Short mmCIF file of C-alpha atoms in Angstrom, two decimals:
data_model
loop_
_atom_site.label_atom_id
_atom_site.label_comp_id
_atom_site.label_asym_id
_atom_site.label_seq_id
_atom_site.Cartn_x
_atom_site.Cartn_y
_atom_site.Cartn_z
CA UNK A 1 117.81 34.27 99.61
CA UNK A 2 116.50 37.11 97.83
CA UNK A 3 115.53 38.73 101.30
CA UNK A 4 118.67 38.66 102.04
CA UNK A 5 119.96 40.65 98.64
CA UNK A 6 117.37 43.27 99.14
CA UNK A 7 117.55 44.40 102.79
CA UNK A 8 121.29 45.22 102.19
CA UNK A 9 120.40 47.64 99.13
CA UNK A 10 117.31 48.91 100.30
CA UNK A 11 119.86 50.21 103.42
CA UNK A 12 122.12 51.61 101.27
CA UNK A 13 119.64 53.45 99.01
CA UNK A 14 118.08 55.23 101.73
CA UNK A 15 122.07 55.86 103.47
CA UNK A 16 122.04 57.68 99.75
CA UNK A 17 119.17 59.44 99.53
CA UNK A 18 119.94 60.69 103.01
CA UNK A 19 123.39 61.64 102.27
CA UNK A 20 122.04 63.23 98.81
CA UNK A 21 119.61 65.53 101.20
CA UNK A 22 121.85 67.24 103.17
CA UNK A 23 122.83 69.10 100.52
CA UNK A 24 119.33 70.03 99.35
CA UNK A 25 118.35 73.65 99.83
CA UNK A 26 114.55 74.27 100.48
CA UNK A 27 112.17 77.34 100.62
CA UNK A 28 111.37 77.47 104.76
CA UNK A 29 109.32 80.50 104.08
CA UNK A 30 107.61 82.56 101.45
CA UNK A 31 105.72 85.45 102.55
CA UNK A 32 103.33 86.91 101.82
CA UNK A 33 100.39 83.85 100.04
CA UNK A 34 96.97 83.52 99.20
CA UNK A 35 95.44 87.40 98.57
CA UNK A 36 98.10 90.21 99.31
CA UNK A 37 97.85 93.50 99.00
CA UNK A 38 98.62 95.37 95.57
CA UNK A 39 101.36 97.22 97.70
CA UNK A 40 103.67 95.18 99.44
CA UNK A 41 106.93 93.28 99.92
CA UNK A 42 108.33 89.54 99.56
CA UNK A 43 110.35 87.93 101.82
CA UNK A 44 111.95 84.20 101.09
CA UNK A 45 114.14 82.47 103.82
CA UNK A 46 116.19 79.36 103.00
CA UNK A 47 116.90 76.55 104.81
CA UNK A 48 120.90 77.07 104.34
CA UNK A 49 123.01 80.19 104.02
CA UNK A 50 123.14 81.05 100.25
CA UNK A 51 124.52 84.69 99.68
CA UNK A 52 127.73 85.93 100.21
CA UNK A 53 128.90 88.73 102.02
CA UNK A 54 129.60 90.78 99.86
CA UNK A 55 125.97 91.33 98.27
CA UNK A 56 124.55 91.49 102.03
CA UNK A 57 122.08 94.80 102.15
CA UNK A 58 122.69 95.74 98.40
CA UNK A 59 119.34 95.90 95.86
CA UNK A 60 120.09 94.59 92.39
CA UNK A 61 117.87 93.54 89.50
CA UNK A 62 119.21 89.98 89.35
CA UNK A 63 116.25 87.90 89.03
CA UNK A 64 116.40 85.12 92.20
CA UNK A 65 112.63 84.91 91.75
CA UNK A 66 110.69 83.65 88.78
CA UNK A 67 107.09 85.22 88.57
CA UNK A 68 104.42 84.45 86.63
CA UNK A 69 103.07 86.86 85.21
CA UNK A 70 106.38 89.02 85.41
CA UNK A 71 106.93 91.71 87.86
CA UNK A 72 109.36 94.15 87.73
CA UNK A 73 110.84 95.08 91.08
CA UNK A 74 114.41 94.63 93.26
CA UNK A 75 115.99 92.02 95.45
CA UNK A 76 117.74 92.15 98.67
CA UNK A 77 119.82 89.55 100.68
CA UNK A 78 118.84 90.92 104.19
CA UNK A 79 121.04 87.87 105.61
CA UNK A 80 122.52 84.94 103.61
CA UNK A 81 119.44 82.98 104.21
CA UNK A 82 116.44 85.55 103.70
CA UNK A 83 115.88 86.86 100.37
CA UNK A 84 113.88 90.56 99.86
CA UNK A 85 111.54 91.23 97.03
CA UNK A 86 110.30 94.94 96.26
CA UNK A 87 108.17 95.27 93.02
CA UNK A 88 108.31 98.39 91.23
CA UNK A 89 105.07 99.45 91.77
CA UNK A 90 101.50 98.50 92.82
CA UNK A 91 100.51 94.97 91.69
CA UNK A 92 97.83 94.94 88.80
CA UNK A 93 94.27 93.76 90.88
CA UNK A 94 92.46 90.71 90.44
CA UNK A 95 95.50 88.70 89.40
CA UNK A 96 97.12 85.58 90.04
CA UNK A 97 100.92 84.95 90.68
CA UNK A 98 103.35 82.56 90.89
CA UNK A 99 106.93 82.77 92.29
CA UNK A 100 109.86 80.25 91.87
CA UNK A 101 113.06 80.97 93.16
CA UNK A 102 115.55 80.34 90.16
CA UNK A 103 119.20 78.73 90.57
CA UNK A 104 120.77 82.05 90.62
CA UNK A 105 119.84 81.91 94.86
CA UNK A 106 122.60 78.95 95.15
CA UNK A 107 125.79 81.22 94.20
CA UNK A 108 127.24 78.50 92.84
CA UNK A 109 127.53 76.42 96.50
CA UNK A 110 127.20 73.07 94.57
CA UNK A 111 123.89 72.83 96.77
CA UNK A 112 120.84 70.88 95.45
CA UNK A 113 117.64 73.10 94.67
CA UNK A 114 114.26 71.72 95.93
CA UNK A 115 112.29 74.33 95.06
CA UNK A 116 108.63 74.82 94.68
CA UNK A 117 106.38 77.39 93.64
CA UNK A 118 104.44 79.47 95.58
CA UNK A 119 100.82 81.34 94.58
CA UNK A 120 99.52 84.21 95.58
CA UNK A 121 96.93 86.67 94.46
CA UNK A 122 95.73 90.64 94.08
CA UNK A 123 92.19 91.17 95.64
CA UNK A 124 89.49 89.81 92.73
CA UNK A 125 87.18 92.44 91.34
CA UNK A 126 84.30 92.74 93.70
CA UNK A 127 81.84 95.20 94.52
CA UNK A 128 82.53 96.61 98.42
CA UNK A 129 78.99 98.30 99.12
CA UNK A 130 75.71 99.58 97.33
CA UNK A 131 73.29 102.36 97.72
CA UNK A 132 69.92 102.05 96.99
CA UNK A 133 67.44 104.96 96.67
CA UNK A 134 64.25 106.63 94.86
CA UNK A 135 64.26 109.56 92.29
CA UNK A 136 61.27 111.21 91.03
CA UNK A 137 61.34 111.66 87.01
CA UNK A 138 61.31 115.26 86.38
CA UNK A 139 58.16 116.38 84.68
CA UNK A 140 56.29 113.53 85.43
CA UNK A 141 53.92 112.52 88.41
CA UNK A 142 53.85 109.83 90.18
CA UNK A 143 56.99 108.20 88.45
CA UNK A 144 59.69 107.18 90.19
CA UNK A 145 62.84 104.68 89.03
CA UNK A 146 65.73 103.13 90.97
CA UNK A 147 69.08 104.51 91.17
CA UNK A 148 72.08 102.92 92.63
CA UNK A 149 75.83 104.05 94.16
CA UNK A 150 78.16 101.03 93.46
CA UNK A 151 81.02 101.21 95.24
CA UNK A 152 83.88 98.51 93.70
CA UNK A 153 87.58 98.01 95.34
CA UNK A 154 89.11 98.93 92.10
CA UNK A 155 88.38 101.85 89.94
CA UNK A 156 85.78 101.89 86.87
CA UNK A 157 86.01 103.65 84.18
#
């Protein structure tokens, strides 16, 4: 008897939850991820058509994306569905991001937002090569010490 009861709702929870998801919008594609370069650009494509017209090729300041830490940059709708990031400048090295698209992407389309975040990082301080050599101590014979050329993918100070 109770079999009975719960096959019927446990068909029309799931005609629900399917129903619900067809209005869901999603993140197909966030680009670039793991270590990017401290120059470059963001693209986001949706699974539905989001922006209007209007805004199509224009850069504004609105903030679509959420990062974490902040950066400062522009936004572009380059087609309804794909979303362009440009940060101001060069991203600070040996960080760690995260970006979450914010409910300002939905217009107001009564869609559903299933968004998640997405990390990415800067290249991590590392040392790229080393040079390893002799020097004679002037004024002194037969001394010699160890000198090094450390070469590092960021500047030192």
């Amino acid at each position: 008897m109770k079999t009975r009861f719960f096959l019927p709702l446990a068909a029309l929870l799931a005609l629900c939850l399917a129903s619900c998801d067809r209005n869901a919008v999603r993140v197909v594609s966030f680009s670039p991820t793991g270590e990017i370069p401290e120059q470059t650009t963001f693209e986001v494509a949706f699974s539905k058509d989001l922006a209007p017209d209007s805004i199509l090729g224009k850069w504004t300041r609105e903030p679509y994306l959420q990062f974490e830490p902040a950066i400062e940059g522009a936004f572009r709708w380059r087609n309804p569905s794909t979303l362009v990031f440009s940060p101001e400048g060069p991203l600070p090295g040996g960080q760690e991001f995260t970006a979450t698209p914010t409910g300002k992407v939905l217009f107001a389309t009564g869609l559903n937002p299933r968004f998640e975040s997405f990390r990415f990082h800067t290249p991590m301080f590392r040392l790229a090569s080393a040079e390893f050599f002799w020097a004679g101590i002037p004024h002194s014979q037969w001394k010699v010490n160890a000198k090094a050329n450390l070469h590092f993918n960021y500047d030192v100070d």
